[in-house]
Coordinates of C-alpha atoms (C1' of nucleotides) in Angstrom, one line a residue:
Chain F
X244 CA 0.8 -24.0 3.7
X245 CA 3.3 -21.9 5.6
X246 CA 3.8 -22.6 9.1
X247 CA 3.1 -18.9 10.9
X248 CA 1.3 -18.3 13.8
X249 CA -2.7 -18.1 13.5
X250 CA -5.1 -15.4 15.3
X251 CA -8.7 -16.0 15.4
X252 CA -10.8 -15.2 12.4
X253 CA -12.0 -11.3 12.1
X254 CA -14.3 -10.0 14.7
X255 CA -18.0 -10.5 13.9
X256 CA -19.8 -8.3 11.4
X257 CA -21.9 -5.2 11.6
X258 CA -23.2 -3.2 8.8
X259 CA -21.0 -0.7 6.6
X260 CA -22.3 2.9 7.0
X261 CA -20.2 4.4 4.6
X262 CA -17.6 2.1 2.7
X263 CA -17.2 4.6 0.0
X264 CA -13.5 5.4 0.2
X265 CA -12.4 3.6 -2.7
X266 CA -15.8 3.5 -4.4
X267 CA -15.1 7.2 -5.1
X268 CA -12.3 5.9 -7.7
X269 CA -15.2 3.9 -9.5
X270 CA -17.2 7.0 -9.8
X271 CA -15.9 7.8 -13.0
X272 CA -16.4 4.5 -13.9
X273 CA -20.4 3.5 -12.5
X274 CA -22.9 5.7 -12.5
X275 CA -24.4 6.6 -9.2
X276 CA -27.1 4.3 -9.5
X277 CA -24.8 1.7 -10.1
X278 CA -22.2 2.8 -7.6
X279 CA -24.7 2.8 -4.8
X280 CA -26.0 -0.5 -5.2
X281 CA -22.6 -2.1 -4.5
X282 CA -21.5 0.7 -2.2
X283 CA -23.1 -1.1 0.9
X284 CA -23.1 -4.4 0.5
X285 CA -20.0 -5.0 2.5
X286 CA -19.3 -5.2 6.4
X287 CA -17.0 -3.2 8.6
X288 CA -14.8 -5.1 10.8
X289 CA -12.2 -3.1 13.1
X290 CA -9.0 -4.9 13.6
X291 CA -6.3 -4.1 16.4
X292 CA -2.7 -3.4 15.6
X293 CA -0.3 -5.8 14.9
X294 CA -3.4 -8.5 14.1
X295 CA -3.6 -10.3 10.6
X296 CA -6.2 -9.9 8.2
X297 CA -5.0 -13.0 6.5
X298 CA -2.2 -15.2 5.9
X299 CA 0.0 -16.2 3.0
X300 CA -2.0 -19.4 2.1
X301 CA -5.3 -18.5 3.0
X302 CA -8.3 -18.9 0.8
X303 CA -8.6 -15.7 -1.1
X304 CA -12.8 -15.5 -0.5
X305 CA -12.7 -12.2 0.8
X306 CA -12.0 -8.2 -0.7
X307 CA -10.9 -5.8 1.8
X308 CA -11.6 -2.0 1.5
X309 CA -9.3 0.0 3.9
X310 CA -10.8 2.7 5.3
X311 CA -8.6 3.7 8.2
X312 CA -5.4 2.8 9.5
X313 CA -2.6 0.9 7.6
X314 CA -1.4 -2.3 6.6
X315 CA 1.9 -4.3 5.7
X316 CA 1.9 -7.0 3.1
X317 CA 4.7 -9.4 3.4
X318 CA 6.2 -12.6 2.4
X319 CA 7.9 -15.0 4.3
X320 CA 10.7 -17.8 3.5
X321 CA 10.7 -21.1 5.5
X322 CA 13.3 -19.8 7.8
X323 CA 11.5 -16.6 8.7
X324 CA 13.2 -14.0 6.6
X325 CA 10.8 -11.3 5.5
X326 CA 9.9 -9.4 2.9
X327 CA 7.5 -6.5 2.9
X328 CA 6.0 -6.2 -0.2
X329 CA 4.1 -2.9 0.3
X330 CA 2.0 -0.8 3.0
X331 CA -1.7 0.1 2.3
X332 CA -3.2 3.1 3.4
X333 CA -6.8 4.3 3.5
X334 CA -8.5 3.7 0.0
X335 CA -6.7 0.9 -1.3
X336 CA -8.1 -2.1 -2.2
X337 CA -6.8 -5.7 -1.2
X338 CA -7.3 -8.8 -1.9
X339 CA -7.5 -8.9 -5.3
X340 CA -6.0 -12.2 -6.2
X341 CA -6.8 -14.4 -9.1
X342 CA -5.8 -17.4 -7.5
X343 CA -8.3 -19.0 -5.1
X344 CA -5.0 -18.6 -2.4
X345 CA -3.5 -15.5 -0.9
X346 CA 0.0 -14.9 -1.9
X347 CA 0.9 -12.6 1.0
X348 CA 0.3 -12.1 4.3
X349 CA -1.7 -9.0 5.4
X350 CA -1.3 -7.4 9.1
X351 CA -2.6 -4.3 10.8
X352 CA 0.6 -2.0 11.5
X353 CA -1.7 0.5 13.6
X354 CA -5.7 -0.1 14.3
X355 CA -7.7 -0.5 11.5
X356 CA -11.0 0.0 9.8
X357 CA -11.7 -2.3 6.8
X358 CA -14.8 -3.0 4.9
X359 CA -15.4 -6.4 3.6
X360 CA -17.1 -8.0 0.6
X361 CA -17.5 -11.7 -0.1
X362 CA -15.3 -12.4 -3.2
X363 CA -18.3 -13.8 -4.7
X364 CA -20.5 -10.9 -4.5
X365 CA -17.7 -8.7 -5.9
X366 CA -17.1 -10.9 -8.9
X367 CA -20.7 -11.0 -9.7
X368 CA -20.9 -7.0 -9.2
X369 CA -17.8 -7.0 -11.8
X370 CA -19.2 -9.4 -13.9
X371 CA -22.2 -7.1 -14.6
X372 CA -20.2 -3.9 -15.3
X373 CA -17.2 -4.7 -17.9
X374 CA -15.8 -1.0 -16.8
X375 CA -15.5 -2.3 -13.6
X376 CA -13.3 -4.9 -15.1
X377 CA -11.3 -2.2 -17.0
X378 CA -10.4 -0.1 -13.4
X379 CA -9.3 -3.5 -11.9
X380 CA -6.7 -3.9 -14.7
X381 CA -5.9 -0.3 -14.3
X382 CA -5.0 -0.8 -11.1
X383 CA -3.5 -4.1 -11.4
X384 CA -1.2 -2.2 -14.1
X385 CA 0.0 0.3 -11.6
X386 CA 0.9 -1.9 -8.7
X387 CA 2.9 -3.9 -11.2
X388 CA 4.7 -0.7 -12.1
X389 CA 5.2 0.1 -8.7
X390 CA 6.3 -3.4 -7.7
X391 CA 9.0 -2.8 -10.7
X392 CA 10.3 0.3 -9.3
X393 CA 10.8 -1.4 -5.9
X394 CA 12.7 -4.0 -7.9
X395 CA 15.3 -1.4 -9.0
X396 CA 15.4 -0.1 -5.3
X397 CA 16.0 -3.5 -3.8
X398 CA 18.3 -4.6 -7.0
X399 CA 20.4 -1.7 -7.3
X400 CA 20.2 1.1 -4.9
X401 CA 22.5 1.5 -1.9
X402 CA 20.8 1.9 1.7
X403 CA 20.7 5.4 1.9
X404 CA 19.3 6.0 -1.7
X405 CA 16.6 3.4 -0.5
X406 CA 15.6 5.1 2.9
X407 CA 15.6 8.6 0.7
X408 CA 13.1 7.1 -2.0
X409 CA 10.9 5.7 0.6
X410 CA 10.6 8.9 2.6
X411 CA 9.9 10.6 -0.6
X412 CA 7.4 8.2 -1.7
X413 CA 5.5 8.6 1.5
X414 CA 5.7 12.3 0.9
X415 CA 4.2 12.1 -2.5
X416 CA 1.3 10.1 -1.0
X417 CA 0.9 13.1 2.0
X418 CA 1.0 15.7 -1.0
X419 CA -2.0 14.3 -2.8
X420 CA -4.3 14.9 0.3
X421 CA -2.0 18.2 1.5
X422 CA -0.2 20.0 -1.2
X423 CA 2.8 21.4 0.2
X424 CA 2.9 19.2 3.3
X425 CA 6.1 18.3 4.7
X426 CA 5.2 16.0 7.6
X427 CA 5.3 12.4 7.1
X428 CA 3.5 9.9 9.4
X429 CA 5.6 6.5 10.0
X430 CA 3.1 4.0 11.4
X431 CA 5.4 1.3 10.5
X432 CA 8.5 0.4 12.8
X433 CA 12.3 0.4 11.7
X434 CA 11.8 -3.6 11.4
X435 CA 9.0 -3.3 9.0
X436 CA 11.1 -0.4 7.0
X437 CA 13.9 -2.5 6.8
X438 CA 12.2 -5.5 5.5
X439 CA 10.4 -3.5 3.2
X440 CA 14.1 -1.9 2.0
X441 CA 15.6 -5.5 1.9
X442 CA 18.0 -3.7 4.8
X443 CA 18.2 -4.7 8.6
X444 CA 16.7 -2.0 11.1
X445 CA 20.0 -1.4 12.4
X446 CA 21.1 0.1 9.0
X447 CA 17.7 2.0 8.7
X448 CA 18.3 3.6 12.4
X449 CA 21.9 4.4 11.3
X450 CA 20.8 6.1 7.9
X451 CA 17.8 7.8 9.8
X452 CA 20.8 9.1 11.9
X453 CA 22.6 10.3 9.3
X454 CA 19.5 12.1 7.7
X455 CA 19.1 13.7 10.7
X456 CA 22.4 14.9 11.5
X457 CA 22.9 16.3 7.8
X458 CA 19.8 18.2 8.2
X459 CA 17.7 16.4 5.7
X460 CA 14.9 15.7 8.2
X461 CA 13.7 15.7 11.9
X462 CA 12.7 13.1 13.9
X463 CA 9.8 14.2 15.7
X464 CA 7.5 12.5 18.6
X465 CA 4.5 10.4 17.4
X466 CA 6.4 8.5 14.8
X467 CA 6.5 11.5 12.6
X468 CA 9.2 12.8 10.3
X469 CA 9.6 16.4 9.3
X470 CA 11.3 16.6 5.6
X471 CA 13.9 19.8 6.0
X472 CA 15.5 19.6 3.0
X473 CA 13.2 17.9 0.0
X474 CA 15.7 18.4 -2.9
X475 CA 18.9 17.4 -1.4
X476 CA 16.8 14.6 0.0
X477 CA 15.9 13.8 -3.8
X478 CA 19.5 14.2 -4.9
X479 CA 20.4 11.2 -2.2
X480 CA 17.6 9.3 -3.4
X481 CA 18.8 9.6 -6.9
X482 CA 22.9 8.7 -5.8
X483 CA 23.4 12.3 -7.5
X484 CA 25.3 12.9 -3.9
X485 CA 27.9 11.1 -2.3
X486 CA 27.0 11.5 1.1
X487 CA 29.5 10.5 3.7
Chain S
X159 CA 13.8 11.3 -21.1
X160 CA 16.6 9.1 -20.1
X161 CA 19.9 9.5 -21.8
X162 CA 20.7 6.1 -23.3
X163 CA 21.8 5.4 -26.8
X164 CA 18.9 5.0 -29.3
X165 CA 19.0 2.6 -32.2
X166 CA 16.8 3.8 -35.4
X167 CA 13.3 2.2 -35.4
X168 CA 12.1 -1.0 -36.3
X169 CA 12.8 -2.6 -39.7
X170 CA 10.0 -2.2 -42.4
X171 CA 6.4 -4.0 -42.0
X172 CA 5.6 -7.2 -43.6
X173 CA 2.5 -9.2 -43.3
X174 CA 2.1 -11.2 -40.4
X175 CA 1.3 -14.8 -41.6
X176 CA 1.0 -17.0 -38.4
X177 CA 1.2 -15.0 -35.5
X178 CA -1.0 -17.3 -33.2
X179 CA 1.3 -17.8 -30.3
X180 CA -0.1 -15.9 -27.5
X181 CA -3.5 -15.8 -29.5
X182 CA -3.8 -19.6 -28.4
X183 CA -4.0 -18.2 -24.8
X184 CA -6.9 -16.2 -25.7
X185 CA -9.1 -19.4 -27.3
X186 CA -10.5 -19.7 -23.6
X187 CA -12.0 -16.3 -24.2
X188 CA -13.0 -15.7 -27.9
X189 CA -14.6 -18.4 -30.5
X190 CA -12.8 -18.9 -33.4
X191 CA -14.2 -16.3 -35.8
X192 CA -13.3 -13.4 -33.5
X193 CA -9.9 -14.8 -32.9
X194 CA -9.4 -14.9 -36.5
X195 CA -10.7 -11.3 -36.8
X196 CA -7.8 -9.9 -34.9
X197 CA -5.3 -12.9 -35.7
X198 CA -3.3 -11.2 -38.6
X199 CA -3.8 -7.5 -37.8
X200 CA -0.2 -7.4 -37.0
X201 CA 2.9 -7.2 -38.8
X202 CA 5.8 -8.9 -38.3
X203 CA 9.1 -7.7 -37.6
X204 CA 12.7 -9.2 -37.0
X205 CA 15.1 -7.7 -34.6
X206 CA 18.5 -8.4 -34.3
X207 CA 20.3 -9.6 -30.9
X208 CA 21.2 -6.6 -28.9
X209 CA 18.5 -4.1 -30.5
X210 CA 15.9 -2.4 -28.5
X211 CA 12.4 -2.7 -29.4
X212 CA 11.6 0.4 -27.1
X213 CA 13.4 2.4 -24.6
X214 CA 12.1 3.7 -21.1
X215 CA 9.9 6.8 -21.8
X216 CA 9.3 6.2 -25.4
X217 CA 5.5 6.3 -26.5
X218 CA 3.8 3.2 -25.8
X219 CA 1.9 3.0 -29.1
X220 CA 2.4 -0.6 -30.2
X221 CA 1.6 -4.1 -28.5
X222 CA 4.4 -6.9 -29.1
X223 CA 3.9 -10.4 -29.6
X224 CA 6.9 -12.6 -29.0
X225 CA 7.4 -15.3 -31.8
X226 CA 10.9 -16.4 -31.8
X227 CA 13.8 -15.4 -29.5
X228 CA 14.1 -13.6 -26.2
X229 CA 13.8 -10.1 -24.8
X230 CA 15.5 -8.6 -21.7
X231 CA 13.3 -5.8 -20.0
X232 CA 15.3 -3.6 -17.8
X233 CA 15.4 -0.1 -16.1
X234 CA 18.1 2.5 -15.6
X235 CA 19.1 4.9 -12.9
X236 CA 20.7 7.9 -13.9
X237 CA 24.2 7.0 -13.1
X238 CA 23.8 3.6 -15.5
X239 CA 23.2 1.3 -13.0
X240 CA 20.5 -1.1 -14.4
X241 CA 18.2 -3.8 -12.9
X242 CA 16.7 -6.4 -15.4
X243 CA 13.0 -6.7 -14.5
X244 CA 12.3 -10.1 -16.7
X245 CA 12.9 -12.2 -19.5
X246 CA 10.8 -12.9 -22.3
X247 CA 10.4 -15.9 -24.1
X248 CA 8.1 -16.8 -27.1
X249 CA 4.3 -16.1 -26.4
X250 CA 4.9 -13.1 -24.2
X251 CA 2.9 -10.4 -24.7
X252 CA 4.7 -7.2 -24.6
X253 CA 3.7 -3.4 -24.0
X254 CA 0.4 -3.4 -22.2
X255 CA 1.1 -0.6 -20.4
X256 CA -1.3 1.4 -19.2
X257 CA 0.3 4.8 -19.1
X258 CA 1.2 6.6 -22.6
X259 CA 4.9 5.8 -22.0
X260 CA 6.9 2.6 -21.5
X261 CA 8.1 2.7 -17.7
X262 CA 11.0 0.5 -19.1
X263 CA 13.1 -0.8 -21.7
X264 CA 12.7 -4.1 -24.1
X265 CA 16.0 -5.7 -25.9
X266 CA 16.6 -8.6 -28.2
X267 CA 18.9 -10.8 -26.4
X268 CA 19.0 -13.2 -29.2
X269 CA 17.8 -12.7 -32.9
X270 CA 14.2 -12.0 -32.2
X271 CA 10.6 -12.4 -34.4
X272 CA 7.8 -10.0 -32.9
X273 CA 4.3 -9.6 -34.3
X274 CA 3.1 -5.7 -33.8
X275 CA -0.2 -4.1 -33.4
X276 CA -0.6 -1.0 -32.8
X277 CA -2.1 0.1 -29.4
X278 CA -5.0 1.9 -31.1
X279 CA -6.0 -1.2 -33.0
X280 CA -5.6 -3.4 -29.8
X281 CA -7.6 -1.2 -27.7
X282 CA -10.3 -1.3 -30.3
X283 CA -10.3 -4.9 -30.4
X284 CA -10.5 -5.2 -26.6
X285 CA -13.3 -2.5 -26.1
X286 CA -15.7 -4.9 -27.9
X287 CA -14.6 -7.7 -26.3
X288 CA -15.1 -7.8 -22.5
X289 CA -13.8 -11.3 -22.0
X290 CA -10.2 -10.3 -23.0
X291 CA -10.4 -7.2 -20.7
X292 CA -10.8 -9.9 -18.1
X293 CA -8.1 -12.2 -19.8
X294 CA -5.6 -8.7 -19.8
X295 CA -6.2 -8.4 -16.1
X296 CA -5.7 -12.2 -15.5
X297 CA -2.2 -11.6 -17.1
X298 CA -1.4 -8.4 -15.3
X299 CA -2.1 -9.9 -11.8
X300 CA -0.1 -13.0 -12.6
X301 CA 2.9 -10.6 -13.6
X302 CA 2.1 -8.9 -10.3
X303 CA 2.7 -11.8 -8.4
X304 CA 5.8 -12.7 -10.4
X305 CA 7.4 -9.0 -9.5
X306 CA 6.4 -9.4 -6.1
X307 CA 8.2 -12.9 -5.7
X308 CA 11.2 -11.5 -7.3
X309 CA 11.1 -8.6 -4.8
X310 CA 11.4 -11.4 -2.0
X311 CA 14.6 -12.9 -4.0
X312 CA 16.0 -9.4 -4.6
X313 CA 15.2 -8.0 -1.0
X314 CA 16.1 -11.4 1.2
X315 CA 17.8 -14.0 -0.7
X316 CA 21.7 -15.0 -1.0
X317 CA 23.5 -15.1 -4.1
X318 CA 23.3 -18.8 -3.8
X319 CA 20.0 -18.8 -3.4
X320 CA 19.1 -16.1 -6.1
X321 CA 20.6 -18.5 -8.8
X322 CA 19.2 -21.5 -7.9
X323 CA 15.8 -19.8 -7.7
X324 CA 16.7 -18.6 -11.2
X325 CA 17.8 -21.9 -12.9
X326 CA 14.7 -23.5 -11.4
X327 CA 12.7 -21.0 -12.9
X328 CA 14.3 -21.6 -16.3
X329 CA 13.5 -25.6 -15.9
X330 CA 10.2 -24.8 -15.1
X331 CA 9.4 -23.0 -17.9
X332 CA 11.1 -25.7 -20.0
X333 CA 8.9 -28.2 -18.6
X334 CA 5.8 -26.3 -19.6
X335 CA 7.0 -27.9 -23.3
X336 CA 8.9 -30.6 -22.6
X337 CA 8.0 -32.6 -19.5
X338 CA 11.0 -34.2 -17.8
X339 CA 13.3 -32.0 -19.3
X340 CA 16.6 -31.1 -17.7
X341 CA 18.4 -28.7 -20.2
X342 CA 18.2 -25.0 -19.7
X343 CA 19.1 -22.7 -22.6
X344 CA 20.6 -19.3 -21.3
X345 CA 20.5 -16.9 -24.2
X346 CA 21.4 -14.1 -21.8
X347 CA 24.9 -13.4 -20.6
X348 CA 26.2 -13.5 -17.0
X349 CA 25.4 -9.1 -16.8
X350 CA 22.0 -9.6 -17.7
X351 CA 21.9 -12.7 -15.1
X352 CA 23.4 -10.4 -12.9
X353 CA 21.2 -7.2 -13.5
X354 CA 18.2 -9.5 -12.8
X355 CA 19.4 -11.2 -9.7
X356 CA 20.7 -7.6 -8.2
X357 CA 24.4 -9.2 -8.2
X358 CA 27.4 -8.4 -10.4
X359 CA 28.7 -10.6 -13.2
X360 CA 31.8 -11.9 -11.1
X361 CA 29.5 -13.4 -8.5
X362 CA 27.0 -14.8 -11.1
X363 CA 29.9 -16.4 -12.5
X364 CA 31.7 -17.7 -9.6
X365 CA 28.2 -19.0 -8.0
X366 CA 28.0 -21.0 -11.5
X367 CA 31.5 -22.6 -10.8
X368 CA 30.2 -23.6 -7.0
X369 CA 27.1 -25.1 -8.8
X370 CA 29.3 -27.2 -11.3
X371 CA 32.0 -28.1 -8.8
X372 CA 29.1 -29.5 -6.3
X373 CA 27.6 -31.3 -9.2
X374 CA 24.7 -29.7 -9.2
X375 CA 24.7 -28.5 -12.8
X376 CA 26.7 -29.0 -15.7
X377 CA 27.8 -26.0 -18.1
X378 CA 27.5 -27.1 -21.9
X379 CA 28.7 -25.3 -24.8
X380 CA 26.1 -23.0 -26.9
X381 CA 24.9 -21.4 -23.2
X382 CA 22.9 -24.5 -22.1
X383 CA 22.9 -25.9 -18.3
X384 CA 22.5 -29.3 -17.6
X385 CA 20.5 -29.9 -14.5
X386 CA 22.0 -32.9 -12.5
X387 CA 20.6 -32.6 -9.3
X388 CA 17.2 -30.7 -9.1
X389 CA 16.4 -31.5 -5.7
X390 CA 19.6 -30.4 -4.0
X391 CA 19.1 -27.1 -6.1
X392 CA 15.8 -26.8 -4.4
X393 CA 17.0 -27.1 -1.4
X394 CA 19.8 -24.6 -2.1
X395 CA 17.3 -22.0 -3.6
X396 CA 15.0 -22.6 -0.3
X397 CA 18.2 -22.0 2.0
X398 CA 17.8 -25.4 3.2
X399 CA 21.5 -26.3 2.9
X400 CA 24.3 -24.1 4.0
X401 CA 26.6 -24.6 0.9
X402 CA 30.1 -23.5 1.2
Chain W
dC8 C1' 46.0 -18.2 -36.0
dG9 C1' 45.2 -13.9 -34.1
dT10 C1' 41.4 -11.1 -32.3
dC11 C1' 37.5 -9.6 -29.8
dC12 C1' 34.4 -10.4 -26.1
dT13 C1' 32.7 -12.9 -22.6
dA14 C1' 33.6 -15.8 -18.5
dT15 C1' 36.4 -17.0 -14.6
dT16 C1' 39.5 -16.3 -11.0
dG17 C1' 42.2 -14.0 -7.9
dA18 C1' 42.8 -10.7 -4.0
dA19 C1' 41.7 -6.1 -1.8
dC20 C1' 38.1 -3.7 -0.3
dA21 C1' 33.3 -2.0 1.2
dG22 C1' 28.7 -1.6 2.7
dA23 C1' 25.6 -3.8 5.4
dT24 C1' 25.0 -7.4 8.9
dT25 C1' 25.7 -9.6 13.3
dC26 C1' 26.0 -9.6 17.8
dA27 C1' 26.0 -6.8 21.9
dA28 C1' 25.0 -2.9 24.5
dT29 C1' 23.0 1.2 25.9
dT30 C1' 19.7 4.9 25.4
dA31 C1' 15.0 6.6 24.5
dC32 C1' 10.5 6.3 24.5
dC33 C1' 5.4 4.9 25.8
dG34 C1' 2.1 3.2 28.7
dT35 C1' 1.1 1.8 33.5
dG36 C1' 0.8 2.4 38.1
dG37 C1' 1.6 4.5 42.3
Chain N
dC101 C1' 3.6 14.0 38.4
dC102 C1' 7.1 10.6 38.6
dA103 C1' 8.8 6.1 39.0
dC104 C1' 8.9 1.9 36.7
dG105 C1' 9.0 -1.7 33.3
dG106 C1' 9.1 -3.2 28.5
dT107 C1' 9.6 -2.5 24.0
dA108 C1' 11.8 -0.2 20.2
dA109 C1' 15.6 2.5 18.7
dT110 C1' 20.1 3.8 18.8
dT111 C1' 24.8 3.2 18.7
dG112 C1' 29.1 0.3 18.5
dA113 C1' 32.7 -3.2 17.1
dA114 C1' 33.7 -7.0 14.7
dT115 C1' 32.6 -9.7 10.9
dC116 C1' 31.1 -11.1 6.6
dT117 C1' 29.0 -11.4 1.8
dG118 C1' 29.3 -9.6 -2.3
dT119 C1' 31.5 -5.8 -4.7
dT120 C1' 35.4 -3.8 -7.2
dC121 C1' 39.5 -4.2 -9.7
dA122 C1' 43.0 -6.6 -12.2
dA123 C1' 44.6 -10.5 -14.8
dT124 C1' 43.8 -14.7 -16.9
dA125 C1' 41.5 -18.2 -19.6
dG126 C1' 38.1 -19.5 -23.2
dG127 C1' 35.2 -19.5 -27.3
dA128 C1' 33.4 -17.7 -31.6
dC129 C1' 34.8 -16.2 -35.9
dG130 C1' 37.2 -14.2 -39.5

DNA sequence: CGTCCTATTGAACAGATTCAATTACCGTGG
DNA sequence: CCACGGTAATTGAATCTGTTCAATAGGACG
């Protein structure tokens, strides 16, 4: 469908020992026995940094559960312009498309570990569990809300507001696991961030510098960002501060 | 939650005689008796042009089924910047949020007729119909795909590409009902279109003029657009033509 | 026919991009 | 441990697309 460079298919299967990251989400809707029945039907695969899980247009016959690492999801225009529609982190489900073809590409940003289920098997499992159906709907509706929030960012926010918003969303995610944390990992590069925020990598870089020199953040080694002034970052994200 | 001007609540109820536009969609998953059971539990309301159905932050306790007219959905930033996240046309469902508060506002663009169901009643109905659950998931997943396509438009397309894409999407919609048609109704004004495409009303106006003078479209009275050269409009939408 | 609102057009401006050059960083090998 | 090489990030300057502000034209309606 799209003329994008293909890499060979995923590495060979080996049994999945503990693919229960996302499964925990389903604990609330499935009893232990049912959960166990589904838990280890998948197989684990490791994917190295930069490698695709699938491309836009590929048949959507596999469901992924991201166990380790991070992914970028993106869509391409025919001339190569790219829009990153999202980043995925451990616990995320991927491949829940209704269509039989993927509408976007997924690539590993860092070395990744995923648990894979055939769509057939996943569908069969869901078939017998109406509450799973509801949970899937809940997930889709949440992603829809996130996507619409991103539409606001892309359509109406300035470069400075976009990056501030992005950093705060990453901070939120970190704090789900470590309340009070102020250190953000940035596994994706500037181009990824730019293509996610509808900017260029140069603009992203410049805004990072501006945030740094005004004392909002500190850029550390190993792709890490320390948030120094969350309050002002929030004001910047909401356009409550002119910033120049 | 948001300081937006409120208008009084919806006009008084009156019985719904034939709220079956969207119900047809569910025919595939419900038998006739079940469908009938749900069909007329709603009440019809008329809303005049410019009036809201609900605002961002309002409790999401009503489900709407759009029977006549068109709606704009939008989100506001605190300083008044607006992002229109979508336009709704007859047959559309609205209010299917998972959260208990609306994440966006909905306003009538033209005089509108909706069928309303209480969320409570709708949920109760869905509860007993697992296939409905699946259908709702299907709808949400489709809207998610549309939202991501719009992210590409907002993040990576030029003004000219955006408007061409928009016109073609409207043309698609028209042709679902009238194959081969080339006349598009534009009930929304330039500002609505601009806020949907992440542009200003002036830019939208300028691009309309450019499309007109290059023979792509003709602007007719009564907010109608005649598509004269669909092929070239598609090339423009896909950036295959420089256009200047 | 006049009023009001929307749409169009024009001209100056600004934010972000583009293109180019420099610097920083990281892994590798000596 | 340090020099080297390659990639990514940063910085600079010119350019450009789209915005802003302002004025004019058009259209619906009383």
